[in-house]
Short mmCIF file of N, CA and C in Angstrom, two decimals:
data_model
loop_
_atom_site.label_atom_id
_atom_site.label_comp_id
_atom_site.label_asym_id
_atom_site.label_seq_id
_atom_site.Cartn_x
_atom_site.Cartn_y
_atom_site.Cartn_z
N UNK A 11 -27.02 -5.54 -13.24
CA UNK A 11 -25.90 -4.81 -12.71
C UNK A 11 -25.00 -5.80 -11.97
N UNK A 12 -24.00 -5.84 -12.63
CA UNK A 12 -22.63 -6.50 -11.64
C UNK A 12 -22.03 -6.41 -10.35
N UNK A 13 -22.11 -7.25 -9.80
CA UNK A 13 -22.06 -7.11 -8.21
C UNK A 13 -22.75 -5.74 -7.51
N UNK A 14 -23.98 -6.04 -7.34
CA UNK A 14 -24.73 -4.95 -6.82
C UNK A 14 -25.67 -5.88 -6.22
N UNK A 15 -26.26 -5.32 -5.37
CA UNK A 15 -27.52 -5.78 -4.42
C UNK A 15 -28.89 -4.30 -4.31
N UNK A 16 -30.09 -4.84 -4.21
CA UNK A 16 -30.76 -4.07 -3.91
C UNK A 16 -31.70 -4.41 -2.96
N UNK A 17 -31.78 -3.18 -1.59
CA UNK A 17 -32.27 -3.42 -0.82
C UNK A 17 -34.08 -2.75 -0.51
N UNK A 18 -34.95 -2.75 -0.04
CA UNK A 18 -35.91 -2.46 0.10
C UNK A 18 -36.14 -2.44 1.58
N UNK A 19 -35.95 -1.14 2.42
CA UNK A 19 -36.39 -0.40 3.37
C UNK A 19 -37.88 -0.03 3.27
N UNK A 20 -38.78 -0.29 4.73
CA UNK A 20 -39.95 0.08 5.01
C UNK A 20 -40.20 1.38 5.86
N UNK A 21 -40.34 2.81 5.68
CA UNK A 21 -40.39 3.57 6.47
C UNK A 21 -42.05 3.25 7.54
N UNK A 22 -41.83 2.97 8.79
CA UNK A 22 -42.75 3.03 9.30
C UNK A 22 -43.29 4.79 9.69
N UNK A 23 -42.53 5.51 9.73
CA UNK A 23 -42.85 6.62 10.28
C UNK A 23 -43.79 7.47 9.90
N UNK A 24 -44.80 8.47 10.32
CA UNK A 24 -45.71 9.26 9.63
C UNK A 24 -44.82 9.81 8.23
N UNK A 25 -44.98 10.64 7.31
CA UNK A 25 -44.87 11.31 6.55
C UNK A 25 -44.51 12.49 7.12
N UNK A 26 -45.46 12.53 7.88
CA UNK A 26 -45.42 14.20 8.27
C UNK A 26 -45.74 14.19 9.63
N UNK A 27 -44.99 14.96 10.65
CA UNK A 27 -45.10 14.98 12.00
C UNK A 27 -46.18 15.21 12.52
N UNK A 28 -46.91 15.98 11.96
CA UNK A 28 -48.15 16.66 12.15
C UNK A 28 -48.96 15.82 11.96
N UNK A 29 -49.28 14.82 10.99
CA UNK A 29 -50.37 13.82 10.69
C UNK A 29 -49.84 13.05 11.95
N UNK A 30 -51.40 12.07 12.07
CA UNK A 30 -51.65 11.25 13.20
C UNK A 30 -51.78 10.19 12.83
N UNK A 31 -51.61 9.67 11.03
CA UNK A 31 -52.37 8.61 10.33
C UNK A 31 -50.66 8.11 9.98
N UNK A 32 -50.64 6.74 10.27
CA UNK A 32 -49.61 5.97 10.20
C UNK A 32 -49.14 5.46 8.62
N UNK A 33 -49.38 6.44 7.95
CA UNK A 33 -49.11 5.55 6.11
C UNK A 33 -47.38 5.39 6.25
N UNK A 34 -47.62 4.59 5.56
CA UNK A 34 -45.81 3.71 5.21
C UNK A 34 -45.26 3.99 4.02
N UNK A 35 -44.22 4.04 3.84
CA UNK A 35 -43.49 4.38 2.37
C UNK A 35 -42.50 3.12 2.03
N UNK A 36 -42.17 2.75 0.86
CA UNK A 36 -41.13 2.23 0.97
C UNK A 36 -40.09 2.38 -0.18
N UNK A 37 -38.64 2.49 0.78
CA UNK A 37 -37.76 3.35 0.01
C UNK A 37 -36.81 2.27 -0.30
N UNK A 38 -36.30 2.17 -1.98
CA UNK A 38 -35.56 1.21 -2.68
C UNK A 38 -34.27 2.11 -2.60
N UNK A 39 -32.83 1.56 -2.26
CA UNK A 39 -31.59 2.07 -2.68
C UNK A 39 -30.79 0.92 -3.04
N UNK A 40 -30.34 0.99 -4.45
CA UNK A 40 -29.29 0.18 -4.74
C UNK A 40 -27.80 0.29 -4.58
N UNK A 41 -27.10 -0.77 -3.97
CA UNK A 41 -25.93 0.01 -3.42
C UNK A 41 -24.74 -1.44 -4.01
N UNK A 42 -23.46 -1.01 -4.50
CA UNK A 42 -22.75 -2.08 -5.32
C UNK A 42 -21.76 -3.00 -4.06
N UNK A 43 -21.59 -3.98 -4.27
CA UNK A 43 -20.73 -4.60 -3.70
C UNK A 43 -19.71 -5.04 -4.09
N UNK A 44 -18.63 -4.20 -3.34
CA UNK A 44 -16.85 -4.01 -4.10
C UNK A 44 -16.44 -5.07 -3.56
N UNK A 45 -15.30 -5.57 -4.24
CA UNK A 45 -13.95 -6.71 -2.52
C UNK A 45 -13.68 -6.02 -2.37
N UNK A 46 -12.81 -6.35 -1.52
CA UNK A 46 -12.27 -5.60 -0.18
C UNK A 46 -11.00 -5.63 -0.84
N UNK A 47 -10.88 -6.64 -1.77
CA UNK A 47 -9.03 -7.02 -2.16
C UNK A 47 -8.90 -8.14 -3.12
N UNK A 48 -9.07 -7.30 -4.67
CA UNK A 48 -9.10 -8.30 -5.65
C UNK A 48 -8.29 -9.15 -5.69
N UNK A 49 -8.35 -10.38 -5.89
CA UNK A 49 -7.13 -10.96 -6.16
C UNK A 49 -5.92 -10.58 -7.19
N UNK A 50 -6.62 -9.94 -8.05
CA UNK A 50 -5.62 -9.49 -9.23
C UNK A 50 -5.07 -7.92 -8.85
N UNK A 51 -5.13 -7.54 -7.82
CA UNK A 51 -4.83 -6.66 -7.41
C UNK A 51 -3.72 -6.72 -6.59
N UNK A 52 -3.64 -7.73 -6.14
CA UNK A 52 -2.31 -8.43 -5.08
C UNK A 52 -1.02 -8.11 -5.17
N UNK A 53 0.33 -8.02 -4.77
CA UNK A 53 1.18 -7.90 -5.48
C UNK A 53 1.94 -8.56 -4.32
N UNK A 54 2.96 -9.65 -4.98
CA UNK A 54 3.62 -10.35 -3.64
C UNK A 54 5.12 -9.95 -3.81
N UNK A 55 5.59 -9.43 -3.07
CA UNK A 55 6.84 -9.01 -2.55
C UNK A 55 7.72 -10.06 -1.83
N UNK A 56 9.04 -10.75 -1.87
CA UNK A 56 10.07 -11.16 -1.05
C UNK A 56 11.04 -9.85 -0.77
N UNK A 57 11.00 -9.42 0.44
CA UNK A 57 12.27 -9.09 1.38
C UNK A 57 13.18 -9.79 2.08
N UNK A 58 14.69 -9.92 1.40
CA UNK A 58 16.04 -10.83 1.60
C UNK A 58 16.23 -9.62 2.69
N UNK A 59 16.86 -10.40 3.89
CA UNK A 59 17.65 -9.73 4.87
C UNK A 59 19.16 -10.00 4.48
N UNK A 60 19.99 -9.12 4.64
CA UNK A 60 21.40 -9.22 4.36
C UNK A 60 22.10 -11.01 5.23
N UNK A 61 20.90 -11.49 5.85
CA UNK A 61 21.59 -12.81 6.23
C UNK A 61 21.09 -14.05 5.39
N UNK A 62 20.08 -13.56 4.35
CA UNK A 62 19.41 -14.51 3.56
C UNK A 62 18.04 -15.00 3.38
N UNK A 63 17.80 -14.56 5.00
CA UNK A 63 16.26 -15.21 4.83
C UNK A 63 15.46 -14.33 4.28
N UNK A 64 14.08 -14.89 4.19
CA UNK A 64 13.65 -14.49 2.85
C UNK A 64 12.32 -14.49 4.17
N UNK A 65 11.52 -13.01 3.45
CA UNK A 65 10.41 -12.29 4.11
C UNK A 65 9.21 -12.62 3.41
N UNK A 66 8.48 -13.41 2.89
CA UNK A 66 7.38 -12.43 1.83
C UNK A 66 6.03 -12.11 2.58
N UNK A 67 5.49 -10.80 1.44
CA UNK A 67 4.55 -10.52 1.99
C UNK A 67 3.94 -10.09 1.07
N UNK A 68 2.79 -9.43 1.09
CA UNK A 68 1.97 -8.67 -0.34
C UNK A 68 1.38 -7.72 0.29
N UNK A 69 0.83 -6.77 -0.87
CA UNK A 69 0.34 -5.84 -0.81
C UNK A 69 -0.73 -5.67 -1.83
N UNK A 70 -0.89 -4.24 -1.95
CA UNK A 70 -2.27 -3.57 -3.29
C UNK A 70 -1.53 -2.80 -4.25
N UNK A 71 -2.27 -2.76 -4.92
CA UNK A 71 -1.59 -2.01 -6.19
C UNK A 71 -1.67 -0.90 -5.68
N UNK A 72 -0.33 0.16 -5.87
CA UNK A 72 -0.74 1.63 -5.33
C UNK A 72 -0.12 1.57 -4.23
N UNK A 73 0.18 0.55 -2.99
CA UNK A 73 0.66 0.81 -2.00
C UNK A 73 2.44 0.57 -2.09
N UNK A 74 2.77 1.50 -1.30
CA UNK A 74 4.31 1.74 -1.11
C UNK A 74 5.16 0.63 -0.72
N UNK A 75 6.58 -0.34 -1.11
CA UNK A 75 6.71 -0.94 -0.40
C UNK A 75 7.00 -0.50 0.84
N UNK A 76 7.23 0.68 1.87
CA UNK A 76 7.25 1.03 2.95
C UNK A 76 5.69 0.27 3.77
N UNK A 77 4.81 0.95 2.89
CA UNK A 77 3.15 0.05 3.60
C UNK A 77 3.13 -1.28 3.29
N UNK A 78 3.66 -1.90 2.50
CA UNK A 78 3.94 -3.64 2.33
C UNK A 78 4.81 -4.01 3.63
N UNK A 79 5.63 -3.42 4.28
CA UNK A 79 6.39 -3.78 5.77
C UNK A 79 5.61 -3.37 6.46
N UNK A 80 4.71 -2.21 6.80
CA UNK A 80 3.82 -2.04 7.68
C UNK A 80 2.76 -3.18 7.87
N UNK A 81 1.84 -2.67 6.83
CA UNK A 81 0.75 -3.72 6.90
C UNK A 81 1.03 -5.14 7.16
N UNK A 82 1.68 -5.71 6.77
CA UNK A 82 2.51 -6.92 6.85
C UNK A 82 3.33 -7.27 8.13
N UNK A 83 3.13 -6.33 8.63
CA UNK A 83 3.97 -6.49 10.27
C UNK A 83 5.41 -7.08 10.06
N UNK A 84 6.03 -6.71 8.94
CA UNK A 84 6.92 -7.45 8.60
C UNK A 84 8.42 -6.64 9.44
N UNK A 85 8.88 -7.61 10.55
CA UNK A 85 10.14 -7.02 11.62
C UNK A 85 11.26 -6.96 10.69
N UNK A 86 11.26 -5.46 10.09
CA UNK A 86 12.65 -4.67 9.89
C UNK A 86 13.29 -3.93 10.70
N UNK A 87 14.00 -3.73 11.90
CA UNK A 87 14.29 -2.75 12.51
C UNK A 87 14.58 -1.55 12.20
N UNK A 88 14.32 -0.61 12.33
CA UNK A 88 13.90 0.82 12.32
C UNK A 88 13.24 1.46 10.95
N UNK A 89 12.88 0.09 10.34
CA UNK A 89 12.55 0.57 8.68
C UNK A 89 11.39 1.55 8.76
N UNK A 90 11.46 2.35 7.95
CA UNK A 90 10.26 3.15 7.49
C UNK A 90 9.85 4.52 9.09
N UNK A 91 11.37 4.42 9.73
CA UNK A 91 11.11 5.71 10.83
C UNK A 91 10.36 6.58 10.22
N UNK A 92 10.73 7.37 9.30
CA UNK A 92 10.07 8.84 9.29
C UNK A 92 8.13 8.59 8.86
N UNK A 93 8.09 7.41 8.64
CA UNK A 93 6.71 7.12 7.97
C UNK A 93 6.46 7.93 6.58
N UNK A 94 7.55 7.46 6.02
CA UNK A 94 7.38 7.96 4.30
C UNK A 94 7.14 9.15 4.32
N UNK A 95 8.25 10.08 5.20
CA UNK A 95 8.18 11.86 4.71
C UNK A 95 9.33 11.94 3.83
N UNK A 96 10.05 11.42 3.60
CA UNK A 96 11.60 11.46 3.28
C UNK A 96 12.43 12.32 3.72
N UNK A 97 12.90 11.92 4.97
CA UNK A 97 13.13 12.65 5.86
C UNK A 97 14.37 11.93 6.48
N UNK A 98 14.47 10.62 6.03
CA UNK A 98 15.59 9.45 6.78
C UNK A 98 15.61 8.90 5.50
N UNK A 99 16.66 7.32 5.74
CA UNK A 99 16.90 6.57 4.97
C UNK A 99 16.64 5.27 4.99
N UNK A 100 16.01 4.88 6.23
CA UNK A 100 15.89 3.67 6.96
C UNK A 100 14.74 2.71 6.10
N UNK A 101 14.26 3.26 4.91
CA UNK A 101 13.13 2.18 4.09
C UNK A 101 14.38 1.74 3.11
N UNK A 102 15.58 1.93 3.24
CA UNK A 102 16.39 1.94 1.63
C UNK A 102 16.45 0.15 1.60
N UNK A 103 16.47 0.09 0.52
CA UNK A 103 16.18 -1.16 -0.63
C UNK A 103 16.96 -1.42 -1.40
N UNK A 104 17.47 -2.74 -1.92
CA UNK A 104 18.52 -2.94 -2.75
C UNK A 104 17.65 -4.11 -3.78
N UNK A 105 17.64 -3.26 -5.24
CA UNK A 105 17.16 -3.88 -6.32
C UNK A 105 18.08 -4.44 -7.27
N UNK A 106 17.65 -5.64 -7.71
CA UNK A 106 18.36 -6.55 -8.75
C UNK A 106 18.06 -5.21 -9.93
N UNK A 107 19.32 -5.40 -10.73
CA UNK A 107 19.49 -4.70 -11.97
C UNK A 107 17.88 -4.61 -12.96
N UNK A 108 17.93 -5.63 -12.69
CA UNK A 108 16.56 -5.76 -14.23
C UNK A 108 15.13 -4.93 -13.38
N UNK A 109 14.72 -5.39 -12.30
CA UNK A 109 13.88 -4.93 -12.01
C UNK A 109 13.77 -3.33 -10.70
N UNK A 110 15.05 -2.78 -11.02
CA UNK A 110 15.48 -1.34 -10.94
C UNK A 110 15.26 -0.82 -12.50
N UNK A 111 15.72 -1.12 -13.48
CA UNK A 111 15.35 -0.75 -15.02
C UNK A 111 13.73 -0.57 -14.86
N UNK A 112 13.21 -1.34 -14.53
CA UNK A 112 11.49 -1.62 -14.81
C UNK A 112 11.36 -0.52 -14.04
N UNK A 113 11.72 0.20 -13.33
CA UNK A 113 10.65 0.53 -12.20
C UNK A 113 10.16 1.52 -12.91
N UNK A 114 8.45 2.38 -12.85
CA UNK A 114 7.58 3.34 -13.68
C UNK A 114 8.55 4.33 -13.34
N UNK A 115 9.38 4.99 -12.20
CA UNK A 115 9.65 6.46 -11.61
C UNK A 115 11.19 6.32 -11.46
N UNK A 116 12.06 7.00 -11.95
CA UNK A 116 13.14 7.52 -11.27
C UNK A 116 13.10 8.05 -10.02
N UNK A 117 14.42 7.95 -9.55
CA UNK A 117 14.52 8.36 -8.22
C UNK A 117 14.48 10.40 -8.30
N UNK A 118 13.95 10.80 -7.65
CA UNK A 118 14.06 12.51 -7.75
C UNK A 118 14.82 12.92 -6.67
N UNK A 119 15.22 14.43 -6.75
CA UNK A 119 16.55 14.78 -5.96
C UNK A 119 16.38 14.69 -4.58
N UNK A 120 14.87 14.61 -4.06
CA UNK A 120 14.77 14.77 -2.35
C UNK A 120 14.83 12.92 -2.14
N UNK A 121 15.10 11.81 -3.04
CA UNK A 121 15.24 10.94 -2.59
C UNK A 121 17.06 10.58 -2.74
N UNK A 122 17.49 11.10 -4.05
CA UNK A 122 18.55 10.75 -4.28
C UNK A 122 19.35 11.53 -3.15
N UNK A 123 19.20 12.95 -2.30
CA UNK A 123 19.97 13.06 -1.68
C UNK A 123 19.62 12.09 0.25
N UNK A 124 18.45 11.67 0.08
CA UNK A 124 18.61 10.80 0.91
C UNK A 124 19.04 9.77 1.10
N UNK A 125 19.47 8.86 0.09
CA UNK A 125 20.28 7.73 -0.04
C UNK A 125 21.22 8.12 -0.09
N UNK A 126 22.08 9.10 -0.40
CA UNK A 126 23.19 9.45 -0.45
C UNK A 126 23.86 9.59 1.11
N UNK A 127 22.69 9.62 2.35
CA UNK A 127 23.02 8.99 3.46
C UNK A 127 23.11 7.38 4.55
N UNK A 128 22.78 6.79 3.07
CA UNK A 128 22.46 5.30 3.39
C UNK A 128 23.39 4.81 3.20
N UNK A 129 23.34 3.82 4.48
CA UNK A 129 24.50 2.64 4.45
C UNK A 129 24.50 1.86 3.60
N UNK A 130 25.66 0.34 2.89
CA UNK A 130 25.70 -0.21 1.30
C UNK A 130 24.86 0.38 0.49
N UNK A 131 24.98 1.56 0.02
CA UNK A 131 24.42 2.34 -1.01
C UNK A 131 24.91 1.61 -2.21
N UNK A 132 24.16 1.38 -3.20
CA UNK A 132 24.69 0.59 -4.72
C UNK A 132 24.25 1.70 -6.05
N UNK A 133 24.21 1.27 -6.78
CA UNK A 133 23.64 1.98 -7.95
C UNK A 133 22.10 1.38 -8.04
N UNK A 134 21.78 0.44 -7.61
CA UNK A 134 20.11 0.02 -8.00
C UNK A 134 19.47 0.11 -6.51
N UNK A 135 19.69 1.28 -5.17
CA UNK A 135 19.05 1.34 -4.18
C UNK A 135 18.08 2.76 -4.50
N UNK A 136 17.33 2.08 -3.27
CA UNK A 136 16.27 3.23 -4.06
C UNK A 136 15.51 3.39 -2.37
N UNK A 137 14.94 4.00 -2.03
CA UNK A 137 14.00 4.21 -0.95
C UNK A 137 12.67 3.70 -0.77
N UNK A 138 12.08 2.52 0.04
CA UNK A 138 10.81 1.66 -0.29
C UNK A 138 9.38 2.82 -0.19
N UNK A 139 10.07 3.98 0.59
CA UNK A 139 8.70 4.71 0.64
C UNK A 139 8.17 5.72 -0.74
N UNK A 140 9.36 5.50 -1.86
CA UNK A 140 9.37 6.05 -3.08
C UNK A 140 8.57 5.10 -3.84
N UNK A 141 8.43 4.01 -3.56
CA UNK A 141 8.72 2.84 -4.86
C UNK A 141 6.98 2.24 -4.55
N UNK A 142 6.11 2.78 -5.40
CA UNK A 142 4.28 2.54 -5.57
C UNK A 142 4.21 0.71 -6.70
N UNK A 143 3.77 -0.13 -5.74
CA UNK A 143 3.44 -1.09 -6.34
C UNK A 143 2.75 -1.14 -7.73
N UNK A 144 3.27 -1.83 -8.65
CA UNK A 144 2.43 -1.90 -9.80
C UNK A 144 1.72 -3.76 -9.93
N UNK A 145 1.26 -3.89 -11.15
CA UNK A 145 0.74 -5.45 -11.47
C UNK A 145 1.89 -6.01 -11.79
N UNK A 146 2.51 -5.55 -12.44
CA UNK A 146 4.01 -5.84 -12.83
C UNK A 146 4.84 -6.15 -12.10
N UNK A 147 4.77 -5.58 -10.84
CA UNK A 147 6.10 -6.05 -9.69
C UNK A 147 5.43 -7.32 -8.97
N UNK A 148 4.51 -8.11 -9.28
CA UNK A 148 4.43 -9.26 -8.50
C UNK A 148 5.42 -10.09 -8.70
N UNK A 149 5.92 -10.74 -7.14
CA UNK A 149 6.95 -11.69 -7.51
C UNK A 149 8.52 -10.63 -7.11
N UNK A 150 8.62 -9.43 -6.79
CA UNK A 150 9.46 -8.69 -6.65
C UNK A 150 10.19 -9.19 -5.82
N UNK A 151 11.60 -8.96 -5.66
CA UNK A 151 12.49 -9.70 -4.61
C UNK A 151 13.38 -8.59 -4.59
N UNK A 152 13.13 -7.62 -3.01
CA UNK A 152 14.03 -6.99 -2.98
C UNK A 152 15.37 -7.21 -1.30
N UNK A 153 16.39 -6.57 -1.83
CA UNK A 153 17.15 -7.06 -0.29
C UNK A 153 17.11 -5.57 0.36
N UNK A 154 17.25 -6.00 1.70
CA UNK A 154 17.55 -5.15 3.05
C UNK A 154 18.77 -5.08 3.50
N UNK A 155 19.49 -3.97 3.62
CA UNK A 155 20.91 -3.64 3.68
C UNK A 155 20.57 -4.53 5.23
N UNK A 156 22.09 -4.73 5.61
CA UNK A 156 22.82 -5.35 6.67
C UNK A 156 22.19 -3.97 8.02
N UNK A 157 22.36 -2.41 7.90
CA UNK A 157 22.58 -1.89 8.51
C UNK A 157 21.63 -0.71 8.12
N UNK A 158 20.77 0.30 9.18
CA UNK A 158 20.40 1.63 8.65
C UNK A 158 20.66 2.30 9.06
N UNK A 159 20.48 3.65 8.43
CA UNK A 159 21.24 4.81 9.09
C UNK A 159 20.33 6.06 8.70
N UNK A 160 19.69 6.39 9.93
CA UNK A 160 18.67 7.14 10.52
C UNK A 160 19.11 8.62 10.16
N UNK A 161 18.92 9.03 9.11
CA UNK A 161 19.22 10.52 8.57
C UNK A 161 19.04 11.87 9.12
N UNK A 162 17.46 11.37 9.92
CA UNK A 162 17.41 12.76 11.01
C UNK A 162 17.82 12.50 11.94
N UNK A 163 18.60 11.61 12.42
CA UNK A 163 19.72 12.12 13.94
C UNK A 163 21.27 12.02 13.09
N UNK A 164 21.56 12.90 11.75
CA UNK A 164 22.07 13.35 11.46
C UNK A 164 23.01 14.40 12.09
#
């Protein structure tokens, strides 16, 4: 078995509460050993700030780029307020043409009318708490508008 270990526990305890005679058992459980964080699971992200510099950070497959700025402690100011309810606009993202085409999901109407309150809105912005990492987006380079604009103090 592939990455698995098996351990062998000694019960010292009676069997039975009631007996007074000390017999031992011993109990085998095999239990697998996962990573914590495949390498091929990785996915490395650059975030451009509207002044140029360049952020990177990574994440897991599956995680939001909203949780790629979290986990990453990565200082966006006010990014990701609502904590991915879509509820604001403050995760919005500006994607290069080609890899806005790629992305698995269109944008749906409770996101499109939230960008529709975002500041430099383009045709390839999209909301980071929409947008689920794939294997494919390693290497992603997305920019951070100049400015956000906090939808629930609307």
């Amino acid at each position: 078995m592939r990455n698995s270990a098996r351990l062998t526990l000694r019960n010292i305890w009676p069997r039975n509460n009631l007996s007074s005679s000390s017999k031992t058992a011993n109990f085998t459980r095999t239990f697998s050993l996962g990573l914590a964080l495949r390498q091929q699971d990785v996915v490395n992200v650059t975030f451009v700030r509207a002044s140029g510099e360049k952020i990177k950070a990574s994440g897991k497959v599956g995680d939001s780029l909203l949780d790629v700025v979290v986990n990453n402690n990565v200082d966006l100011d006010g990014f990701g307020a609502c904590e991915g309810t879509l509820t604001c606009s403050t995760c919005h993202l500006i994607f290069k043409t080609s890899d806005y085409e790629k992305l698995p999901d269109k944008p749906g109407d409770e996101e499109l009318d939230m960008l529709d309150l975002a500041y430099d809105l383009t045709d390839t912005s999209r909301l980071g708490c929409q947008i689920n990492l794939t294997k494919d987006m390693d290497g992603l380079e997305v920019h951070v508008p100049a400015t956000i604009n906090d939808a629930r103090a609307a």
